[in-house]
mmCIF file of C-alpha atoms in Angstrom:
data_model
loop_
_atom_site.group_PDB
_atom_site.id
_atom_site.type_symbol
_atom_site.label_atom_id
_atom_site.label_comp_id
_atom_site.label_asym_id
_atom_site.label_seq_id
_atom_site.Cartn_x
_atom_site.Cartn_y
_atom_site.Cartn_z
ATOM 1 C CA UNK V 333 -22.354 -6.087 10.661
ATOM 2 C CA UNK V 334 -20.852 -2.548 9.512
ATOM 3 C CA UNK V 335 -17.427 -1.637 11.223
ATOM 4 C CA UNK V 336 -16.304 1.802 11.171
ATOM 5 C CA UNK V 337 -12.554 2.360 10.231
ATOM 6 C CA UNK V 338 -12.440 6.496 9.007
ATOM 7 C CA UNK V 339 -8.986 5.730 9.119
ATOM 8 C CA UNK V 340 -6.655 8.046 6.215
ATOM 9 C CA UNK V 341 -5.951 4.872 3.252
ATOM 10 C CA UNK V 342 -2.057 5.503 3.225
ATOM 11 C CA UNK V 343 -2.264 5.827 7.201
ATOM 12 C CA UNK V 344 0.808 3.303 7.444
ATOM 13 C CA UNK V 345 2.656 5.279 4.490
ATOM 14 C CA UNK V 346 1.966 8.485 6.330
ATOM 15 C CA UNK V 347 2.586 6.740 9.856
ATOM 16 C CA UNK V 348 6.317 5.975 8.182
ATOM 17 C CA UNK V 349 6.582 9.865 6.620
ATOM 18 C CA UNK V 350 5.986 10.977 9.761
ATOM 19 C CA UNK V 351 8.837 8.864 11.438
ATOM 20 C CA UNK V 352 11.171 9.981 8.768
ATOM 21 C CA UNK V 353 9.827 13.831 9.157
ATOM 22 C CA UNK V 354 10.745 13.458 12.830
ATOM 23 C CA UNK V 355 14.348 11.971 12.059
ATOM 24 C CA UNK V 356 15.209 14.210 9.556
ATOM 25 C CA UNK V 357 13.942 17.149 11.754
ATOM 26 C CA UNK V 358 16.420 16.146 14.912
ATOM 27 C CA UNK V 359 19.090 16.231 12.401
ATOM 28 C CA UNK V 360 18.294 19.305 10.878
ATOM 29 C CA UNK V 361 18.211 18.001 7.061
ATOM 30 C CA UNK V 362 15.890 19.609 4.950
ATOM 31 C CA UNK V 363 14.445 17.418 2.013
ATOM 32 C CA UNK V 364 13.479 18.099 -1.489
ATOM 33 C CA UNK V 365 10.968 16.017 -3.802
ATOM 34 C CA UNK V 366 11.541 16.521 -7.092
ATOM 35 C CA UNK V 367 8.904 14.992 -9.230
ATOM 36 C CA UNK V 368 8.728 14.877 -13.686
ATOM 37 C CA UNK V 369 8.156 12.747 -16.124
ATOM 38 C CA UNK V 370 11.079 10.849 -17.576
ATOM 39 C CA UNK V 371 13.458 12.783 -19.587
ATOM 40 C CA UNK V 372 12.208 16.171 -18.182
ATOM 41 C CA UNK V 373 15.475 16.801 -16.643
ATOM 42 C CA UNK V 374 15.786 16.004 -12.973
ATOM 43 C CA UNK V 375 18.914 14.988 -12.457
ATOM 44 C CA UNK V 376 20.196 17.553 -15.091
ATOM 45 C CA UNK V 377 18.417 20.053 -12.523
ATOM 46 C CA UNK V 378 19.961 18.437 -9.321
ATOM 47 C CA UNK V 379 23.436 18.666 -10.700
ATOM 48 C CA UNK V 380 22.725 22.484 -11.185
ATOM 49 C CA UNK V 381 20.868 23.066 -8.176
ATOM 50 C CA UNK V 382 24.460 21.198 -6.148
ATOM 51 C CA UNK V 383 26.856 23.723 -8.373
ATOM 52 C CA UNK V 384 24.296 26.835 -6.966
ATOM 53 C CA UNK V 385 24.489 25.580 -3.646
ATOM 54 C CA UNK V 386 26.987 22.849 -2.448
ATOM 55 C CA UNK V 387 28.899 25.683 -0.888
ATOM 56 C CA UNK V 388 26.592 26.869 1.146
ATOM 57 C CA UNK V 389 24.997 23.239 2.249
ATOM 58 C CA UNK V 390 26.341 19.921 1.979
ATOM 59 C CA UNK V 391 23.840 17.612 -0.094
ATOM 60 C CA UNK V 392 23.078 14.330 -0.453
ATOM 61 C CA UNK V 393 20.480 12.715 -3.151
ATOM 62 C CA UNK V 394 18.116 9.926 -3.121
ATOM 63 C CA UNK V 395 17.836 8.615 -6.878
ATOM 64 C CA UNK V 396 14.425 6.622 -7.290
ATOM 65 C CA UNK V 397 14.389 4.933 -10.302
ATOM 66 C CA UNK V 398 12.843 1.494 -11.494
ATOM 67 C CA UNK V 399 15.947 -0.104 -12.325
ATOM 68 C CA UNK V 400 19.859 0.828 -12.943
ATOM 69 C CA UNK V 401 22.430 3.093 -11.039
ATOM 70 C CA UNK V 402 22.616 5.104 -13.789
ATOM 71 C CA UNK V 403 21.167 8.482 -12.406
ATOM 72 C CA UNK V 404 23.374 7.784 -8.947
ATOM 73 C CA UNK V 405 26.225 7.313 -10.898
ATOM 74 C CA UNK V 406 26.490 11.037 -12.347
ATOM 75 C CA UNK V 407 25.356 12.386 -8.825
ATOM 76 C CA UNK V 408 28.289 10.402 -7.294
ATOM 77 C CA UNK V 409 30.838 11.511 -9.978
ATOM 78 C CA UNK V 410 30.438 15.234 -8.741
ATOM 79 C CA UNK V 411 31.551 13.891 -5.048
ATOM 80 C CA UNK V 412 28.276 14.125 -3.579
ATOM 81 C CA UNK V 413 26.822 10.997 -1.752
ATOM 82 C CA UNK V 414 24.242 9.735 -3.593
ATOM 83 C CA UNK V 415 22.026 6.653 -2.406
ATOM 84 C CA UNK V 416 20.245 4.473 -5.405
ATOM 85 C CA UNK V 417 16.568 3.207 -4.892
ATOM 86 C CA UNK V 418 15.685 0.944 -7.254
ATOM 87 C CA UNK V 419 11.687 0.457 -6.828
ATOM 88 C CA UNK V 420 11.467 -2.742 -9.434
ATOM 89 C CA UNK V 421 8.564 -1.729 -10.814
ATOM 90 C CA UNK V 422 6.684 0.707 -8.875
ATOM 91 C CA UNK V 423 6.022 4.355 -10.351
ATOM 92 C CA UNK V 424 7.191 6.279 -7.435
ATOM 93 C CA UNK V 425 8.467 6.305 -3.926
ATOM 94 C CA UNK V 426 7.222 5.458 -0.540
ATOM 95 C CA UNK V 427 7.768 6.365 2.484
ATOM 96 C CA UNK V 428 9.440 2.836 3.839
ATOM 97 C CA UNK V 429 12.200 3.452 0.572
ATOM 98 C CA UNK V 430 12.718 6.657 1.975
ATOM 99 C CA UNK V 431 13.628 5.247 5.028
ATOM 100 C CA UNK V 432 15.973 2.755 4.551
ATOM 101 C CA UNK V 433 18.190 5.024 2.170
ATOM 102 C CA UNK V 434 18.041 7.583 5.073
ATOM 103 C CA UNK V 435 19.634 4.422 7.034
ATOM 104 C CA UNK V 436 22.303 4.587 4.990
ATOM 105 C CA UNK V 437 23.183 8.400 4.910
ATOM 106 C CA UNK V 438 25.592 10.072 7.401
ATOM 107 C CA UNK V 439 22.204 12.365 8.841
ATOM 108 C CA UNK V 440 24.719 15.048 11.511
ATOM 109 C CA UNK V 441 27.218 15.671 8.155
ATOM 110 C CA UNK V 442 23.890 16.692 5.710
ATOM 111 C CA UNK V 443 21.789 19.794 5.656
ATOM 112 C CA UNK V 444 19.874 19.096 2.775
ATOM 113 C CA UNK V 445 18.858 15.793 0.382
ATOM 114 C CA UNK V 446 17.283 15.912 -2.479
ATOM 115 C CA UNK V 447 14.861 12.889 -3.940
ATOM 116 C CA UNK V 448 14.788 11.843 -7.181
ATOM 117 C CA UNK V 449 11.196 10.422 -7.448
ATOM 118 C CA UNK V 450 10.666 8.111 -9.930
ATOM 119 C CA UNK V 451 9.527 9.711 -13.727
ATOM 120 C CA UNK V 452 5.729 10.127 -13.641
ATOM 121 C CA UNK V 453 3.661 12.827 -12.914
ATOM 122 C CA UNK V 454 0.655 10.945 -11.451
ATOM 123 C CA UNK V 455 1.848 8.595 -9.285
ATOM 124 C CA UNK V 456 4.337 10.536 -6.883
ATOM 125 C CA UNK V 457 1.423 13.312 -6.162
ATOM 126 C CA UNK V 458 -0.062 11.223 -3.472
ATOM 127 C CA UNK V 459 2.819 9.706 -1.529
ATOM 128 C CA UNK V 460 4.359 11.489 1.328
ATOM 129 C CA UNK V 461 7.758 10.609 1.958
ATOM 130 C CA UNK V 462 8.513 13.244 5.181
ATOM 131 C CA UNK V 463 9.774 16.054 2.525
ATOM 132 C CA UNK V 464 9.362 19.624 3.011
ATOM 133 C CA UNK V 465 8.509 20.206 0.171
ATOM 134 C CA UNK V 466 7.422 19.012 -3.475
ATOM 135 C CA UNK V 467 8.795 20.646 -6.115
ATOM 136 C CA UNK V 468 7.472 19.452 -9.920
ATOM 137 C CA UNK V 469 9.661 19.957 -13.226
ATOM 138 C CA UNK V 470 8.417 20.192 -16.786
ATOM 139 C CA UNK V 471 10.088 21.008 -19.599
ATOM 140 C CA UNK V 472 10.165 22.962 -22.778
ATOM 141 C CA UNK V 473 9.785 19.952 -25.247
ATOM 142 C CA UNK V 474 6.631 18.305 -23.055
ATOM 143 C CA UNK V 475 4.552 20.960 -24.098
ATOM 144 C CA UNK V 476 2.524 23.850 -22.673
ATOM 145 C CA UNK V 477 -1.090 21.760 -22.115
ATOM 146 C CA UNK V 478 0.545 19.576 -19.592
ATOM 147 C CA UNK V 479 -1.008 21.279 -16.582
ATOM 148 C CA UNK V 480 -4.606 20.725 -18.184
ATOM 149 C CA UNK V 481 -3.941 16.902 -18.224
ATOM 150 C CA UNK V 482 -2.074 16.596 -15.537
ATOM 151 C CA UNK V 483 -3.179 18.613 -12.864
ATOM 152 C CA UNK V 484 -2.732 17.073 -9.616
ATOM 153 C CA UNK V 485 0.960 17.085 -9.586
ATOM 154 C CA UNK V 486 0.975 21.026 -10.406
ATOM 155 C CA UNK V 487 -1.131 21.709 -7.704
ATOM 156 C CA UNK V 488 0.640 19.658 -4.570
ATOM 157 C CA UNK V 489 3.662 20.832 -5.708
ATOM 158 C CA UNK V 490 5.335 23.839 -3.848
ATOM 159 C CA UNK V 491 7.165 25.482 -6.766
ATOM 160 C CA UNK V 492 7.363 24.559 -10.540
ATOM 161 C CA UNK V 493 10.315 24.468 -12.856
ATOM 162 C CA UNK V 494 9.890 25.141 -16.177
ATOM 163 C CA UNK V 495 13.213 23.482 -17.512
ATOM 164 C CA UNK V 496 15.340 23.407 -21.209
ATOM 165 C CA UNK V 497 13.874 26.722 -21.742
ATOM 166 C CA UNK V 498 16.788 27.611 -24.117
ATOM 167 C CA UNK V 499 14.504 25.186 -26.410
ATOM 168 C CA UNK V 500 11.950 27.764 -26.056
ATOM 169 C CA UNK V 501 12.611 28.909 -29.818
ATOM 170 C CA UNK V 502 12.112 25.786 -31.532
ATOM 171 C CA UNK V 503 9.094 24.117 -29.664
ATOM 172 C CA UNK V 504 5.612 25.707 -30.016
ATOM 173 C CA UNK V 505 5.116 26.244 -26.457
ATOM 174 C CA UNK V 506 2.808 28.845 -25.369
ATOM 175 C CA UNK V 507 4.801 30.216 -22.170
ATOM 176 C CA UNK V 508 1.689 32.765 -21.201
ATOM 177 C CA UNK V 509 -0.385 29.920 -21.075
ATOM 178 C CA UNK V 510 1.146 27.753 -19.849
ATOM 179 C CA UNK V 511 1.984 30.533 -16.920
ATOM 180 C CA UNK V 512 -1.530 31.026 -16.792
ATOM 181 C CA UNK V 513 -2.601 27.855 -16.498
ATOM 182 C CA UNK V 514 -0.328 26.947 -13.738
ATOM 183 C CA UNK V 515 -1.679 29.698 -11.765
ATOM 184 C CA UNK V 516 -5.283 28.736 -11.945
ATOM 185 C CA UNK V 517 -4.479 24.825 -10.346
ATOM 186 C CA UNK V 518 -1.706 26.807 -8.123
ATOM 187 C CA UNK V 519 -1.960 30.336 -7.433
ATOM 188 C CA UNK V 520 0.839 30.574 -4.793
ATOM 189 C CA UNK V 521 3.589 28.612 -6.711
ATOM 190 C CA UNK V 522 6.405 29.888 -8.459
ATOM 191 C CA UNK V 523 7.340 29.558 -11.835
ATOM 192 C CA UNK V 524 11.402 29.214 -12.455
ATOM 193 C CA UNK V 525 12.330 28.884 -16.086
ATOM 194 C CA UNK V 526 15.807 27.716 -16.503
ATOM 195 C CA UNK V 527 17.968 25.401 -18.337
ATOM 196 C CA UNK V 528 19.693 22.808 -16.103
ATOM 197 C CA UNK V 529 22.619 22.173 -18.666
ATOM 198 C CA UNK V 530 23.540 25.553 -19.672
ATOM 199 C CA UNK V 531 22.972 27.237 -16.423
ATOM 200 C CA UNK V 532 20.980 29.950 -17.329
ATOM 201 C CA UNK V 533 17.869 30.976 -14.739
ATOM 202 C CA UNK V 534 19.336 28.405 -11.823
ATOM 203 C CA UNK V 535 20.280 31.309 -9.515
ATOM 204 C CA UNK V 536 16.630 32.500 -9.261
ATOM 205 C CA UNK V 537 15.415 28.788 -8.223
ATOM 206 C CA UNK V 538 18.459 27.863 -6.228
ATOM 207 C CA UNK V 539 17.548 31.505 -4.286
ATOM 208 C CA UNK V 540 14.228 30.028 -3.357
ATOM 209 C CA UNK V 541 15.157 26.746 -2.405
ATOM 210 C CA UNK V 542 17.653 28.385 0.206
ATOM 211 C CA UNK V 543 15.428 30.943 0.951
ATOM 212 C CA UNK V 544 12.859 28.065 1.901
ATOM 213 C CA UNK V 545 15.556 26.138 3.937
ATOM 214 C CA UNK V 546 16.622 29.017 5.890
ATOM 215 C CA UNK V 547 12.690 29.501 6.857
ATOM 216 C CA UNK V 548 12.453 26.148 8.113
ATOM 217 C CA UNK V 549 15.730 27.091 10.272
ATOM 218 C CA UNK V 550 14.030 29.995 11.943
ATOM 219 C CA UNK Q 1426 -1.228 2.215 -11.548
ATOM 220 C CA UNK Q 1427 -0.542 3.322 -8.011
ATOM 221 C CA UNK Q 1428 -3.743 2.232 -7.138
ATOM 222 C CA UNK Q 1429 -2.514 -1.261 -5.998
ATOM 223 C CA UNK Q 1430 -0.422 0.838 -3.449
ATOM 224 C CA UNK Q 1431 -4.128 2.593 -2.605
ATOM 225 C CA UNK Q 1432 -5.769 -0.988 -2.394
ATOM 226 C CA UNK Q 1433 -2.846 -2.309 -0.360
ATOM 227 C CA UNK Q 1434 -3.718 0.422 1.799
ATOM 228 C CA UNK Q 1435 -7.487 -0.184 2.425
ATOM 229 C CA UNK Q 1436 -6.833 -3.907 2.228
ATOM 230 C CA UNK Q 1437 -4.271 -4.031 5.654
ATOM 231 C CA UNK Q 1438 -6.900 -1.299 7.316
ATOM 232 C CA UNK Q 1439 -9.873 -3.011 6.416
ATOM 233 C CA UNK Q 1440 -8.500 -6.437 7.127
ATOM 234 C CA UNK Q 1441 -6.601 -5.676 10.477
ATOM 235 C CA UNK Q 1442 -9.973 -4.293 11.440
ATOM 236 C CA UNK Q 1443 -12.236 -7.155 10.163
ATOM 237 C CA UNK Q 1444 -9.942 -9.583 11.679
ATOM 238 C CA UNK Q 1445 -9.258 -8.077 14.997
ATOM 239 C CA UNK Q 1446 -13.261 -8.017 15.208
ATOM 240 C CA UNK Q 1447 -13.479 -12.016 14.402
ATOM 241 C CA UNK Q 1448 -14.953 -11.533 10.884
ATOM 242 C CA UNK Q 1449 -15.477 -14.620 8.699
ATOM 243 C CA UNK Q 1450 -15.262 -12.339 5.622
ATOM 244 C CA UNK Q 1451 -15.657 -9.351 4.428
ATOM 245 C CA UNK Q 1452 -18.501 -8.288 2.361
ATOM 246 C CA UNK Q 1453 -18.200 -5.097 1.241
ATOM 247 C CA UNK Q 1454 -15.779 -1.961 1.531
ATOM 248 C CA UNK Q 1455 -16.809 1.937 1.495
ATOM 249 C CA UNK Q 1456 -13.657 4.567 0.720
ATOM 250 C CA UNK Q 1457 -13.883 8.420 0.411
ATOM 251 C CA UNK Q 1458 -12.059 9.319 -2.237
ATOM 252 C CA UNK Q 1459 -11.673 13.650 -3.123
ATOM 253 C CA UNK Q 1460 -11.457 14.835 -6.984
ATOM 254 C CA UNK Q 1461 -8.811 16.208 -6.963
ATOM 255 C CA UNK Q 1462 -6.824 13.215 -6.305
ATOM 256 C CA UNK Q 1463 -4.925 10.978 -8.995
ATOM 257 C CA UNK Q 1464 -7.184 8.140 -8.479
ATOM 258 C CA UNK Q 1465 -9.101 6.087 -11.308
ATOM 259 C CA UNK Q 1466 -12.009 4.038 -10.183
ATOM 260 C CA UNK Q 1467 -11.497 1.516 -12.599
ATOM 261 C CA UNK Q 1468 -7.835 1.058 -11.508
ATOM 262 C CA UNK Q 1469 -8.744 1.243 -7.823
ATOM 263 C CA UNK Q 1470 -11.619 -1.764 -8.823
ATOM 264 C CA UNK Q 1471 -8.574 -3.634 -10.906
ATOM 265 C CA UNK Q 1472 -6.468 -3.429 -8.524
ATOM 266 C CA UNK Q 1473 -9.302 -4.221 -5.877
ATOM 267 C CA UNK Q 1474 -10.184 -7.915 -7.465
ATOM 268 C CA UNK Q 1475 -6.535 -8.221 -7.982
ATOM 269 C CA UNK Q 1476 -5.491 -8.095 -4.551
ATOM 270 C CA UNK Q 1477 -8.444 -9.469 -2.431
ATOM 271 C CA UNK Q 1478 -8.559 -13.280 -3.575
ATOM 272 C CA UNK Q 1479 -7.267 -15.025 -1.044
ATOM 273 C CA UNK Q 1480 -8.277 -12.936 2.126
ATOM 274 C CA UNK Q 1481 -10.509 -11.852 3.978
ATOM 275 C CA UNK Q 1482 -12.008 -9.887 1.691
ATOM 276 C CA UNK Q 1483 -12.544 -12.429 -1.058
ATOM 277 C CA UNK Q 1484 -15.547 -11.389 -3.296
ATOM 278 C CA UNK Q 1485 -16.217 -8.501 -1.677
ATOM 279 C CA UNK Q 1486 -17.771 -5.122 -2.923
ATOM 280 C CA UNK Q 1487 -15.666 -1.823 -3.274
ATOM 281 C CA UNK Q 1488 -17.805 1.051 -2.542
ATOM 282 C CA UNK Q 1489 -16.070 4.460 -3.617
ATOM 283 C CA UNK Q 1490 -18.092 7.702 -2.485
ATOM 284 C CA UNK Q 1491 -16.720 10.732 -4.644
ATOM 285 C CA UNK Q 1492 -16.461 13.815 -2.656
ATOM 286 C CA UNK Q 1493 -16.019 17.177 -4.778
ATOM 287 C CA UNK Q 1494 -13.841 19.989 -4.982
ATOM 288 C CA UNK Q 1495 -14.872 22.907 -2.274
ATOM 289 C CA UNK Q 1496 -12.189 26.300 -1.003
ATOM 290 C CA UNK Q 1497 -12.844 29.133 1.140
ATOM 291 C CA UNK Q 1498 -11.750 32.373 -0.515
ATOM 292 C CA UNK Q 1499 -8.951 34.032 1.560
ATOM 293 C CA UNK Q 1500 -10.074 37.526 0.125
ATOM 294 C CA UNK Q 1501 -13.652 37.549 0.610
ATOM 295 C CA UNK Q 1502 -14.848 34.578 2.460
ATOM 296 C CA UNK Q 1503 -16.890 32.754 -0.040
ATOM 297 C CA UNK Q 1504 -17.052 29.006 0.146
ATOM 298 C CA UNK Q 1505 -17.663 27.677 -3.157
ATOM 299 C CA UNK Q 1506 -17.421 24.282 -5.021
ATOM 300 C CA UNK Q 1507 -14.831 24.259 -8.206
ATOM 301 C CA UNK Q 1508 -13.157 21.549 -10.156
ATOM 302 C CA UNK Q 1509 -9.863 20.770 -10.805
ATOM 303 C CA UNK Q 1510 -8.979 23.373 -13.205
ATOM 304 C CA UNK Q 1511 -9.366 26.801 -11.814
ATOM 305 C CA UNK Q 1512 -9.741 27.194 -8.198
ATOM 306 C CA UNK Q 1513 -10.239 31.148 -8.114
ATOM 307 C CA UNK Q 1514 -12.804 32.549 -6.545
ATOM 308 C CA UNK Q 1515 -16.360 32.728 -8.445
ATOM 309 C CA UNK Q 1516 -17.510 35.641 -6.063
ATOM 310 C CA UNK Q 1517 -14.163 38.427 -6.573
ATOM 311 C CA UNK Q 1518 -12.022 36.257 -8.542
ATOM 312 C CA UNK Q 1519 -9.376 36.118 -5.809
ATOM 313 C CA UNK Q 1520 -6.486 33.077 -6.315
ATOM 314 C CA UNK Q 1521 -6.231 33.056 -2.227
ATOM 315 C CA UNK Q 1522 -7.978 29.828 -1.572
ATOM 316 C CA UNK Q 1523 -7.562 27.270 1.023
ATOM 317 C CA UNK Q 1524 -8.856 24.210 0.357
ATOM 318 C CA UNK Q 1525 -11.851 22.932 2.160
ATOM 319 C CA UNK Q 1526 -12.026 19.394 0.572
ATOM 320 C CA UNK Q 1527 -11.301 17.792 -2.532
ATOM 321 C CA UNK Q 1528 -8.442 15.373 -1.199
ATOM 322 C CA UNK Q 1529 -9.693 12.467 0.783
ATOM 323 C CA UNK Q 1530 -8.129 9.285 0.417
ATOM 324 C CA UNK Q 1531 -9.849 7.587 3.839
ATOM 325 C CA UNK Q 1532 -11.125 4.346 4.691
ATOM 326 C CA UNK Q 1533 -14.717 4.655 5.735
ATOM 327 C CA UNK Q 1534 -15.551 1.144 7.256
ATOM 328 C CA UNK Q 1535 -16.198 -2.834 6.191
ATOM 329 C CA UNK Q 1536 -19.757 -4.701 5.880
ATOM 330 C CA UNK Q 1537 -18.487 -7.957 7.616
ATOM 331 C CA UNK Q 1538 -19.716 -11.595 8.383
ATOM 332 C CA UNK Q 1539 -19.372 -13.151 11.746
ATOM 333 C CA UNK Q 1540 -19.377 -16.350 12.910
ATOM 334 C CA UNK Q 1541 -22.859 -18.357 13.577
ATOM 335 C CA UNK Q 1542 -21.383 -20.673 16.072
ATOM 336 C CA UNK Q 1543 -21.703 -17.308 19.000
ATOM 337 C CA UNK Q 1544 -18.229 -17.453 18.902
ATOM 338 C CA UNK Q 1545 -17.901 -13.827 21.035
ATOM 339 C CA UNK Q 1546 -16.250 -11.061 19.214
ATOM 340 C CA UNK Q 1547 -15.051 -9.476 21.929
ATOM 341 C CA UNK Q 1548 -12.988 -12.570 23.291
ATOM 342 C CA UNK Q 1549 -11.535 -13.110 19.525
ATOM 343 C CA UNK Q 1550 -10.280 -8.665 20.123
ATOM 344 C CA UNK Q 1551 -9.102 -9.339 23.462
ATOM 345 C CA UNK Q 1552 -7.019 -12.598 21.981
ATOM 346 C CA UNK Q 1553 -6.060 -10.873 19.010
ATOM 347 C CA UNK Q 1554 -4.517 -7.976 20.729
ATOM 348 C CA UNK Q 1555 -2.525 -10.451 23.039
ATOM 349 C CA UNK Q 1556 -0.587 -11.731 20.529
#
């Protein structure tokens, strides 16, 4: 006998996204998902995105990570809360992690949080947590073709940071192409190319990001 | 290998459904699954006779159904079919697309078994949502 389901497959992953999107919406806290592959600089790039803008918004981050405190460690040291998930395997974040480090954030005191998905740049693309947005990172050293073998993640994502571009010199990375090839998968995402550690280029992204905060606001 | 979180997924649906039906087993499984999503078929199959032994859906068939790639130029209206590496527009060449399909991840049903001893199915739903 056939039964018909035509149900979404990550309907109870979406389900709890949804529940979180609601939550974080009555407490007016926008959320960030940062998504790379390992070594591509997130938390380098959170830690400059909270210099840009932690007078302007108080931030919290959510560090997902397969093991180790590590990454919440240096977020903590710069006196911004900063919840660990360790997913013990898993390649990225769900929805019902999400969740339970929201449990443990003070919500009313926060206008923004950004995530820390865990490094990969397949698995993350098809999760929804409750963000607002997806943002992905790549950097200099990684190498211009990444978009051609990795597409997915360049096209859900919202904006794209092209980070350690003071390498720029030194790696053969073909910036027009790569600039190109972004805009094929995603024609209406921006392209910021900074360097995290040195500070150069941060103002431009940390201008959209609180650009795109105030228009969920309004 | 996120596809074990994708089989987890259709195994809970198809399961909850199956059982809240009074299924004996489950014989086969049909998912929609949109190219330009990061899934593998041979992962999503791994991960498939990974997960099932054991439940309901012991031995049973995963049927994936590919669906392609199709946007609706914002410019000039086309609909057109494209794959995953440049979504512009074949008609004007306009980057303005919205996405028609090309991203399912859904559950499409279960082939199930039920009882032969006329057991109703009905009574077993009407139970099952009691509990």
């Amino acid at each position: 006998m056939r039964l018909d389901i035509n149900k979404p497959i990550l309907d109870r992953n979406d389900t709890l996204a949804e529940e979180n999107r609601r939550l974080l919406d009555e407490h007016g806290v926008f959320v960030l998902d940062l998504m790379a592959s390992p070594g591509a600089g997130k938390t380098s790039t959170i830690l400059a995105t909270i210099a840009a803008l932690r007078e302007r918004y108080a931030i919290a981050v959510i560090e997902g990570d397969i093991a180790s405190r590590v990454d919440a460690d240096k977020i903590s040291a710069h006196g911004i809360p900063a919840v660990q998930i360790n997913t013990g395997g898993a390649c990225h974040l769900e929805a019902d992690m999400i969740r339970r480090a929201l449990d443990t954030l003070d919500l009313d005191t926060l206008d923004l949080i950004i995530v820390e998905n865990v490094g990969n740049l397949v698995c993350p693309t098809e999760f929804y947590l409750g963000e607002n947005a997806k943002v992905m990172i790549l950097s200099v050293p990684e190498g211009h073709d990444k978009p051609l073998k990795y597409p997915g993640i360049f096209q859900i994502a919202e904006a794209v940071v092209l980070n350690k571009y003071d390498t720029l010199p030194v790696f053969d990375f073909d910036e027009d192409e790569f600039r190109r090839v972004v805009h094929s998968l995603n024609p209406s995402a921006p392209v910021f190319a900074l360097s995290a550690t040195k500070g150069d280029g941060v103002s431009d992204w940390a201008g959209w990001l609180s650009a795109r905060i105030e228009s969920t606001r309004s | 290998m996120h596809e074990m979180g994708i089989v987890s997924g259709i195994l809970d649906a198809s399961i909850g459904a199956a059982e809240r039906s009074g299924a004996i087993r489950i014989t086969e499984v049909s998912v929609t699954i949109g190219e330009l999503t990061e899934i593998v078929d041979d992962a999503l199959h791994f991960a498939f006779d990974a997960l099932t032994p054991g439940t309901l859906a012991e031995g049973a068939t995963l049927t994936v159904t590919r669906v392609g790639a199709r946007s609706r130029c914002g410019d000039c209206g086309t609909e057109y079919e494209h794959g995953r590496f440049d979504v512009s527009c074949p008609a004007c060449g306009g980057y303005a697309v919205q996405l028609l399909q090309g991203r399912e991840l859904s559950i499409d049903g279960v082939e199930i078994d039920l009882p032969e001893d006329g057991t109703d199915p009905i009574a077993q739903t009407s139970d099952a949502s009691q509990e």
